PDB file of C-alpha atoms in Angstrom:
ATOM      1  CA  MET A   1     -19.606  -0.971  -3.281  1.00 66.00           C
ATOM      2  CA  THR A   2     -16.761  -3.026  -4.575  1.00 85.00           C
ATOM      3  CA  LYS A   3     -13.592  -1.168  -3.562  1.00 97.00           C
ATOM      4  CA  LEU A   4     -10.883  -1.694  -6.207  1.00 98.00           C
ATOM      5  CA  ASP A   5      -7.097  -1.339  -5.869  1.00 98.00           C
ATOM      6  CA  ILE A   6      -6.727  -0.456  -9.534  1.00 98.00           C
ATOM      7  CA  LEU A   7      -9.362   0.969 -11.938  1.00 98.00           C
ATOM      8  CA  VAL A   8      -8.580   0.851 -15.710  1.00 98.00           C
ATOM      9  CA  ILE A   9     -10.537   3.378 -17.594  1.00 98.00           C
ATOM     10  CA  ALA A  10     -10.703   2.950 -21.437  1.00 98.00           C
ATOM     11  CA  ALA A  11     -12.231   5.019 -24.180  1.00 98.00           C
ATOM     12  CA  HIS A  12     -13.285   1.721 -26.081  1.00 98.00           C
ATOM     13  CA  PRO A  13     -13.805  -1.913 -25.313  1.00 97.00           C
ATOM     14  CA  ASP A  14     -10.450  -3.589 -26.130  1.00 97.00           C
ATOM     15  CA  ASP A  15      -8.221  -0.543 -25.373  1.00 98.00           C
ATOM     16  CA  ALA A  16      -7.379  -1.939 -21.981  1.00 98.00           C
ATOM     17  CA  GLU A  17      -6.645  -5.360 -23.336  1.00 98.00           C
ATOM     18  CA  LEU A  18      -4.389  -4.057 -26.106  1.00 98.00           C
ATOM     19  CA  GLY A  19      -2.642  -1.559 -23.761  1.00 98.00           C
ATOM     20  CA  CYS A  20      -2.322  -3.009 -20.296  1.00 98.00           C
ATOM     21  CA  SER A  21      -3.963  -6.389 -19.873  1.00 98.00           C
ATOM     22  CA  GLY A  22      -0.562  -8.027 -19.052  1.00 98.00           C
ATOM     23  CA  THR A  23      -0.255  -5.502 -16.222  1.00 98.00           C
ATOM     24  CA  ILE A  24      -3.789  -6.253 -15.071  1.00 98.00           C
ATOM     25  CA  LEU A  25      -3.097  -9.967 -14.964  1.00 98.00           C
ATOM     26  CA  SER A  26       0.115  -9.470 -13.056  1.00 98.00           C
ATOM     27  CA  GLN A  27      -1.623  -7.297 -10.436  1.00 98.00           C
ATOM     28  CA  VAL A  28      -4.531  -9.708 -10.045  1.00 98.00           C
ATOM     29  CA  ALA A  29      -1.998 -12.571  -9.598  1.00 98.00           C
ATOM     30  CA  LYS A  30      -0.546 -10.580  -6.652  1.00 98.00           C
ATOM     31  CA  GLY A  31      -3.950 -10.418  -5.006  1.00 98.00           C
ATOM     32  CA  TYR A  32      -5.109  -6.906  -6.065  1.00 98.00           C
ATOM     33  CA  LYS A  33      -8.665  -6.210  -7.136  1.00 98.00           C
ATOM     34  CA  VAL A  34      -8.811  -4.616 -10.630  1.00 98.00           C
ATOM     35  CA  GLY A  35     -11.727  -3.441 -12.592  1.00 98.00           C
ATOM     36  CA  ILE A  36     -12.315  -1.885 -16.071  1.00 98.00           C
ATOM     37  CA  VAL A  37     -14.627   0.924 -17.059  1.00 98.00           C
ATOM     38  CA  ASP A  38     -15.196   1.373 -20.768  1.00 98.00           C
ATOM     39  CA  LEU A  39     -16.350   4.892 -21.668  1.00 98.00           C
ATOM     40  CA  THR A  40     -18.035   4.021 -24.925  1.00 98.00           C
ATOM     41  CA  GLN A  41     -19.372   0.872 -26.689  1.00 97.00           C
ATOM     42  CA  GLY A  42     -17.103   1.491 -29.615  1.00 96.00           C
ATOM     43  CA  GLU A  43     -20.253   1.763 -31.769  1.00 96.00           C
ATOM     44  CA  MET A  44     -18.405   3.972 -34.413  1.00 95.00           C
ATOM     45  CA  GLY A  45     -15.911   1.136 -35.126  1.00 94.00           C
ATOM     46  CA  THR A  46     -15.772  -0.373 -38.589  1.00 94.00           C
ATOM     47  CA  ARG A  47     -16.584  -3.878 -37.431  1.00 95.00           C
ATOM     48  CA  GLY A  48     -18.992  -5.492 -35.023  1.00 92.00           C
ATOM     49  CA  THR A  49     -21.907  -4.043 -33.159  1.00 94.00           C
ATOM     50  CA  PRO A  50     -22.305  -2.475 -29.729  1.00 94.00           C
ATOM     51  CA  GLU A  51     -24.029  -5.586 -28.438  1.00 96.00           C
ATOM     52  CA  LEU A  52     -21.327  -7.876 -29.768  1.00 95.00           C
ATOM     53  CA  ARG A  53     -18.565  -5.667 -28.361  1.00 95.00           C
ATOM     54  CA  LEU A  54     -20.187  -5.874 -24.917  1.00 96.00           C
ATOM     55  CA  GLN A  55     -20.248  -9.698 -25.151  1.00 97.00           C
ATOM     56  CA  GLU A  56     -16.658  -9.695 -26.152  1.00 97.00           C
ATOM     57  CA  ALA A  57     -15.695  -7.341 -23.305  1.00 98.00           C
ATOM     58  CA  ASN A  58     -17.422  -9.596 -20.811  1.00 97.00           C
ATOM     59  CA  ALA A  59     -15.439 -12.648 -22.201  1.00 98.00           C
ATOM     60  CA  ALA A  60     -12.222 -10.718 -22.048  1.00 98.00           C
ATOM     61  CA  GLY A  61     -12.983  -9.708 -18.518  1.00 98.00           C
ATOM     62  CA  LYS A  62     -13.296 -13.314 -17.466  1.00 98.00           C
ATOM     63  CA  ILE A  63      -9.916 -14.128 -18.849  1.00 98.00           C
ATOM     64  CA  LEU A  64      -8.498 -11.110 -16.966  1.00 98.00           C
ATOM     65  CA  LYS A  65     -10.219 -12.174 -13.719  1.00 98.00           C
ATOM     66  CA  LEU A  66     -11.638  -8.717 -13.142  1.00 98.00           C
ATOM     67  CA  SER A  67     -13.483  -7.768  -9.951  1.00 98.00           C
ATOM     68  CA  ALA A  68     -15.734  -5.420 -11.925  1.00 98.00           C
ATOM     69  CA  ARG A  69     -16.458  -4.217 -15.458  1.00 98.00           C
ATOM     70  CA  GLU A  70     -18.950  -1.762 -16.701  1.00 98.00           C
ATOM     71  CA  ASN A  71     -19.649   0.472 -19.639  1.00 98.00           C
ATOM     72  CA  LEU A  72     -20.730   4.085 -19.293  1.00 98.00           C
ATOM     73  CA  GLY A  73     -22.281   4.281 -22.706  1.00 98.00           C
ATOM     74  CA  PHE A  74     -20.726   7.655 -23.718  1.00 98.00           C
ATOM     75  CA  LYS A  75     -21.077   8.376 -27.348  1.00 98.00           C
ATOM     76  CA  ASP A  76     -18.159   7.002 -29.300  1.00 97.00           C
ATOM     77  CA  ILE A  77     -16.164   9.793 -31.071  1.00 97.00           C
ATOM     78  CA  TYR A  78     -18.562  12.375 -29.811  1.00 98.00           C
ATOM     79  CA  PHE A  79     -18.052  12.360 -26.037  1.00 98.00           C
ATOM     80  CA  THR A  80     -16.517  15.391 -24.617  1.00 98.00           C
ATOM     81  CA  ASN A  81     -14.499  16.556 -21.595  1.00 97.00           C
ATOM     82  CA  ASP A  82     -17.374  18.536 -20.155  1.00 98.00           C
ATOM     83  CA  GLU A  83     -19.219  18.882 -16.857  1.00 98.00           C
ATOM     84  CA  ALA A  84     -21.724  16.070 -17.513  1.00 98.00           C
ATOM     85  CA  HIS A  85     -19.151  13.508 -18.542  1.00 98.00           C
ATOM     86  CA  GLN A  86     -16.802  14.523 -15.648  1.00 98.00           C
ATOM     87  CA  LEU A  87     -19.626  14.101 -13.158  1.00 98.00           C
ATOM     88  CA  ARG A  88     -20.543  10.727 -14.416  1.00 98.00           C
ATOM     89  CA  LEU A  89     -16.945   9.593 -14.274  1.00 98.00           C
ATOM     90  CA  ILE A  90     -16.550  11.032 -10.710  1.00 98.00           C
ATOM     91  CA  GLU A  91     -19.520   8.903  -9.626  1.00 98.00           C
ATOM     92  CA  VAL A  92     -17.649   5.833 -10.896  1.00 98.00           C
ATOM     93  CA  ILE A  93     -14.310   6.807  -9.187  1.00 98.00           C
ATOM     94  CA  ARG A  94     -16.077   7.401  -5.966  1.00 98.00           C
ATOM     95  CA  LYS A  95     -17.954   4.128  -6.358  1.00 98.00           C
ATOM     96  CA  TYR A  96     -14.841   1.998  -6.687  1.00 98.00           C
ATOM     97  CA  GLN A  97     -12.441   4.171  -4.721  1.00 98.00           C
ATOM     98  CA  PRO A  98      -9.250   2.971  -6.475  1.00 98.00           C
ATOM     99  CA  GLU A  99      -5.742   3.764  -5.248  1.00 98.00           C
ATOM    100  CA  ILE A 100      -4.461   3.644  -8.854  1.00 98.00           C
ATOM    101  CA  VAL A 101      -6.116   4.577 -12.072  1.00 98.00           C
ATOM    102  CA  LEU A 102      -4.832   3.452 -15.495  1.00 98.00           C
ATOM    103  CA  ALA A 103      -5.932   5.606 -18.335  1.00 98.00           C
ATOM    104  CA  ASN A 104      -5.565   5.849 -22.072  1.00 98.00           C
ATOM    105  CA  ALA A 105      -2.457   7.207 -23.819  1.00 98.00           C
ATOM    106  CA  ILE A 106      -2.088  10.942 -23.490  1.00 98.00           C
ATOM    107  CA  THR A 107      -1.916  11.196 -27.335  1.00 98.00           C
ATOM    108  CA  ASP A 108      -2.583   8.572 -29.954  1.00 98.00           C
ATOM    109  CA  ARG A 109      -3.749   7.821 -33.529  1.00 97.00           C
ATOM    110  CA  HIS A 110      -7.408   7.612 -32.259  1.00 97.00           C
ATOM    111  CA  PRO A 111      -8.509  11.072 -30.973  1.00 97.00           C
ATOM    112  CA  ASP A 112     -10.736   9.397 -28.337  1.00 98.00           C
ATOM    113  CA  HIS A 113      -7.629   8.107 -26.562  1.00 98.00           C
ATOM    114  CA  GLY A 114      -6.108  11.413 -25.817  1.00 98.00           C
ATOM    115  CA  LYS A 115      -9.518  12.875 -25.072  1.00 98.00           C
ATOM    116  CA  GLY A 116     -10.274  10.049 -22.675  1.00 98.00           C
ATOM    117  CA  ALA A 117      -6.926  10.519 -20.950  1.00 98.00           C
ATOM    118  CA  ASP A 118      -7.626  14.181 -20.370  1.00 98.00           C
ATOM    119  CA  LEU A 119     -11.101  13.447 -19.163  1.00 98.00           C
ATOM    120  CA  VAL A 120      -9.852  10.857 -16.628  1.00 98.00           C
ATOM    121  CA  THR A 121      -7.117  13.113 -15.414  1.00 98.00           C
ATOM    122  CA  LYS A 122      -9.541  15.939 -14.689  1.00 98.00           C
ATOM    123  CA  ALA A 123     -12.186  13.601 -13.145  1.00 98.00           C
ATOM    124  CA  CYS A 124      -9.674  12.009 -10.813  1.00 98.00           C
ATOM    125  CA  PHE A 125      -8.713  15.395  -9.479  1.00 98.00           C
ATOM    126  CA  MET A 126     -12.295  16.665  -9.270  1.00 98.00           C
ATOM    127  CA  SER A 127     -13.388  13.492  -7.451  1.00 98.00           C
ATOM    128  CA  GLY A 128     -11.377  14.590  -4.462  1.00 98.00           C
ATOM    129  CA  LEU A 129     -13.260  17.865  -4.121  1.00 98.00           C
ATOM    130  CA  ARG A 130     -15.853  17.470  -1.440  1.00 97.00           C
ATOM    131  CA  LYS A 131     -17.892  20.370  -2.626  1.00 98.00           C
ATOM    132  CA  ILE A 132     -18.576  18.553  -5.878  1.00 98.00           C
ATOM    133  CA  GLU A 133     -21.689  16.436  -4.870  1.00 98.00           C
ATOM    134  CA  THR A 134     -22.601  13.143  -6.473  1.00 98.00           C
ATOM    135  CA  SER A 135     -24.790  10.304  -5.451  1.00 96.00           C
ATOM    136  CA  LEU A 136     -25.193   6.597  -6.421  1.00 93.00           C
ATOM    137  CA  GLU A 137     -28.468   4.793  -5.975  1.00 92.00           C
ATOM    138  CA  GLY A 138     -29.811   7.727  -3.945  1.00 93.00           C
ATOM    139  CA  GLU A 139     -26.902   7.755  -1.536  1.00 94.00           C
ATOM    140  CA  SER A 140     -24.489  10.651  -1.339  1.00 97.00           C
ATOM    141  CA  GLN A 141     -20.915   9.744  -2.191  1.00 97.00           C
ATOM    142  CA  GLU A 142     -17.804  10.716  -0.281  1.00 97.00           C
ATOM    143  CA  ALA A 143     -14.979  12.548  -2.043  1.00 98.00           C
ATOM    144  CA  TRP A 144     -12.139  10.249  -3.267  1.00 98.00           C
ATOM    145  CA  ARG A 145      -9.037  10.933  -5.175  1.00 98.00           C
ATOM    146  CA  PRO A 146      -6.803   8.218  -6.530  1.00 98.00           C
ATOM    147  CA  LYS A 147      -3.202   8.372  -5.379  1.00 97.00           C
ATOM    148  CA  PHE A 148      -1.755   7.831  -8.907  1.00 97.00           C
ATOM    149  CA  VAL A 149      -2.925   8.094 -12.478  1.00 98.00           C
ATOM    150  CA  TYR A 150      -0.712   6.309 -15.061  1.00 98.00           C
ATOM    151  CA  HIS A 151      -1.251   6.143 -18.811  1.00 98.00           C
ATOM    152  CA  TYR A 152      -0.789   2.995 -20.853  1.00 98.00           C
ATOM    153  CA  ILE A 153       0.935   3.369 -24.256  1.00 98.00           C
ATOM    154  CA  GLN A 154      -1.240   2.429 -27.238  1.00 98.00           C
ATOM    155  CA  ASN A 155      -0.621   2.638 -30.994  1.00 97.00           C
ATOM    156  CA  ASN A 156       1.741   5.614 -31.230  1.00 98.00           C
ATOM    157  CA  TYR A 157       5.171   5.181 -29.674  1.00 97.00           C
ATOM    158  CA  ILE A 158       5.612   7.240 -26.528  1.00 98.00           C
ATOM    159  CA  LYS A 159       8.819   6.912 -24.456  1.00 98.00           C
ATOM    160  CA  PRO A 160       7.617   5.157 -21.245  1.00 98.00           C
ATOM    161  CA  ASP A 161       8.344   6.486 -17.815  1.00 97.00           C
ATOM    162  CA  PHE A 162       8.321   2.866 -16.470  1.00 97.00           C
ATOM    163  CA  ILE A 163       7.788  -0.628 -17.955  1.00 98.00           C
ATOM    164  CA  VAL A 164       6.029  -3.561 -16.286  1.00 98.00           C
ATOM    165  CA  ASP A 165       7.353  -7.054 -16.884  1.00 98.00           C
ATOM    166  CA  ILE A 166       4.463  -9.065 -18.265  1.00 98.00           C
ATOM    167  CA  THR A 167       6.327 -12.031 -19.616  1.00 98.00           C
ATOM    168  CA  PRO A 168       4.523 -14.698 -17.387  1.00 98.00           C
ATOM    169  CA  TYR A 169       1.169 -13.344 -18.589  1.00 98.00           C
ATOM    170  CA  TRP A 170       1.786 -12.937 -22.371  1.00 98.00           C
ATOM    171  CA  GLU A 171      -0.445 -15.820 -23.495  1.00 98.00           C
ATOM    172  CA  GLU A 172      -3.354 -14.753 -21.333  1.00 98.00           C
ATOM    173  CA  LYS A 173      -2.927 -11.130 -22.700  1.00 98.00           C
ATOM    174  CA  VAL A 174      -3.202 -12.414 -26.211  1.00 98.00           C
ATOM    175  CA  ALA A 175      -6.242 -14.555 -25.236  1.00 98.00           C
ATOM    176  CA  SER A 176      -7.942 -11.421 -23.826  1.00 98.00           C
ATOM    177  CA  ILE A 177      -7.288  -9.523 -27.086  1.00 98.00           C
ATOM    178  CA  LYS A 178      -8.635 -12.343 -29.162  1.00 97.00           C
ATOM    179  CA  ALA A 179     -11.777 -12.353 -27.201  1.00 97.00           C
ATOM    180  CA  TYR A 180     -12.768  -9.541 -29.498  1.00 97.00           C
ATOM    181  CA  LYS A 181     -13.283 -11.811 -32.392  1.00 94.00           C
ATOM    182  CA  SER A 182     -15.191  -9.262 -34.411  1.00 94.00           C
ATOM    183  CA  GLN A 183     -12.276  -6.721 -34.374  1.00 95.00           C
ATOM    184  CA  PHE A 184      -9.212  -8.544 -35.492  1.00 94.00           C
ATOM    185  CA  PHE A 185      -8.044 -10.512 -38.544  1.00 92.00           C
ATOM    186  CA  ASP A 186     -10.282 -13.341 -39.534  1.00 90.00           C
ATOM    187  CA  PRO A 187      -9.937 -14.633 -43.135  1.00 90.00           C
ATOM    188  CA  ASN A 188     -13.549 -15.745 -43.087  1.00 88.00           C
ATOM    189  CA  SER A 189     -15.068 -12.443 -42.048  1.00 89.00           C
ATOM    190  CA  GLN A 190     -17.249 -10.656 -44.514  1.00 89.00           C
ATOM    191  CA  GLU A 191     -16.967  -7.325 -42.722  1.00 91.00           C
ATOM    192  CA  PRO A 192     -14.966  -4.355 -44.100  1.00 94.00           C
ATOM    193  CA  ALA A 193     -11.198  -4.265 -43.318  1.00 94.00           C
ATOM    194  CA  SER A 194     -10.127  -1.842 -40.505  1.00 95.00           C
ATOM    195  CA  PHE A 195      -6.853  -0.527 -39.142  1.00 95.00           C
ATOM    196  CA  ILE A 196      -6.774  -3.231 -36.373  1.00 95.00           C
ATOM    197  CA  SER A 197      -8.135  -6.085 -38.547  1.00 95.00           C
ATOM    198  CA  ASP A 198      -5.051  -6.094 -40.749  1.00 95.00           C
ATOM    199  CA  PRO A 199      -3.154  -9.356 -40.260  1.00 95.00           C
ATOM    200  CA  GLU A 200       0.023  -7.342 -39.311  1.00 96.00           C
ATOM    201  CA  PHE A 201      -1.651  -5.603 -36.405  1.00 97.00           C
ATOM    202  CA  LEU A 202      -1.377  -8.271 -33.703  1.00 97.00           C
ATOM    203  CA  PRO A 203       2.265  -8.957 -34.661  1.00 97.00           C
ATOM    204  CA  PHE A 204       2.846  -5.191 -34.212  1.00 98.00           C
ATOM    205  CA  ILE A 205       1.409  -5.496 -30.735  1.00 98.00           C
ATOM    206  CA  GLU A 206       3.834  -8.283 -29.933  1.00 98.00           C
ATOM    207  CA  SER A 207       6.784  -6.410 -31.347  1.00 98.00           C
ATOM    208  CA  ARG A 208       6.012  -3.376 -29.200  1.00 98.00           C
ATOM    209  CA  ALA A 209       5.676  -5.688 -26.112  1.00 98.00           C
ATOM    210  CA  ARG A 210       9.021  -7.346 -27.017  1.00 98.00           C
ATOM    211  CA  GLU A 211      10.669  -3.911 -27.525  1.00 98.00           C
ATOM    212  CA  PHE A 212       9.629  -2.787 -24.015  1.00 98.00           C
ATOM    213  CA  GLY A 213      10.476  -6.079 -22.495  1.00 98.00           C
ATOM    214  CA  HIS A 214      14.005  -5.897 -24.163  1.00 98.00           C
ATOM    215  CA  ARG A 215      14.530  -2.546 -22.488  1.00 98.00           C
ATOM    216  CA  ILE A 216      14.136  -4.067 -18.958  1.00 97.00           C
ATOM    217  CA  LEU A 217      15.962  -7.320 -19.885  1.00 97.00           C
ATOM    218  CA  LYS A 218      12.698  -9.291 -20.032  1.00 98.00           C
ATOM    219  CA  THR A 219      10.761 -10.871 -22.899  1.00 98.00           C
ATOM    220  CA  TYR A 220       7.549  -8.873 -22.846  1.00 98.00           C
ATOM    221  CA  GLY A 221       6.741  -5.524 -21.246  1.00 98.00           C
ATOM    222  CA  GLU A 222       4.027  -2.834 -21.188  1.00 98.00           C
ATOM    223  CA  GLY A 223       4.982   0.840 -20.930  1.00 98.00           C
ATOM    224  CA  PHE A 224       3.305   3.624 -19.003  1.00 98.00           C
ATOM    225  CA  THR A 225       3.712   7.354 -18.641  1.00 98.00           C
ATOM    226  CA  VAL A 226       3.210   9.245 -15.358  1.00 98.00           C
ATOM    227  CA  GLU A 227       1.518  12.535 -14.409  1.00 95.00           C
ATOM    228  CA  ARG A 228       3.941  13.158 -11.597  1.00 93.00           C
ATOM    229  CA  PHE A 229       7.362  11.818 -10.452  1.00 92.00           C
ATOM    230  CA  ILE A 230       7.327   8.463  -8.758  1.00 90.00           C
ATOM    231  CA  GLY A 231       9.165   8.423  -5.395  1.00 92.00           C
ATOM    232  CA  VAL A 232      10.945   5.533  -3.711  1.00 91.00           C
ATOM    233  CA  ASP A 233      12.459   5.082  -0.309  1.00 93.00           C
ATOM    234  CA  ASP A 234      14.709   2.163  -1.234  1.00 95.00           C
ATOM    235  CA  LEU A 235      16.936   2.020  -4.389  1.00 92.00           C
ATOM    236  CA  PHE A 236      16.547  -1.701  -4.418  1.00 92.00           C
ATOM    237  CA  ASP A 237      12.867  -1.242  -5.292  1.00 88.00           C
ATOM    238  CA  LEU A 238      14.039  -0.148  -8.724  1.00 86.00           C
ATOM    239  CA  LYS A 239      14.603  -3.137 -11.027  1.00 82.00           C
TER     240      LYS A 239
END
């Protein structure tokens, strides 16, 4: 088992890179172990193939210096928040035993994002129930509940509950996004245009990061929402 400090769970390959890769890089730089679990292969996307998306995800993972990355192979668009999907996700949470989980936006343009957020929230709670039995490679797993679940903000604007300064990691974030060569603007591509292949999409990502950075007097930031209040014991921990 590879115990992780932070587990990022994303509905599609590239969700984590677009939404919170700067935060991933900042936490890895501090010595924390971070991994990503993609729920689907993004096979219903307009561009690329599942095989290519997996290759791109692995390339992005190297840029992010991840300790683990895997894909659960849930059906893109069609996965549901039901018992079978919850149990599979519980197995993964218990496998990696993260202290913190970062999940999709609670609501967004793509319905899989909000649906994925709901699934993760429920699975994180259920993972702490010892009477839910799961096993991995024939071994029974112990109950495990992450201490915090935070949701990264994606396409739709959501007022963040906190913002992470990602200014030192901006170029690496961009590189991790561009690892998905099939998905974003390429003037030589013969594939159909998509929402995220528009040449204005990546500038939008930068403008959102600049907006969040501006709100905390930094250049670039990533915003998150919380499921419960965050407590501190020192006012000087707030920046």
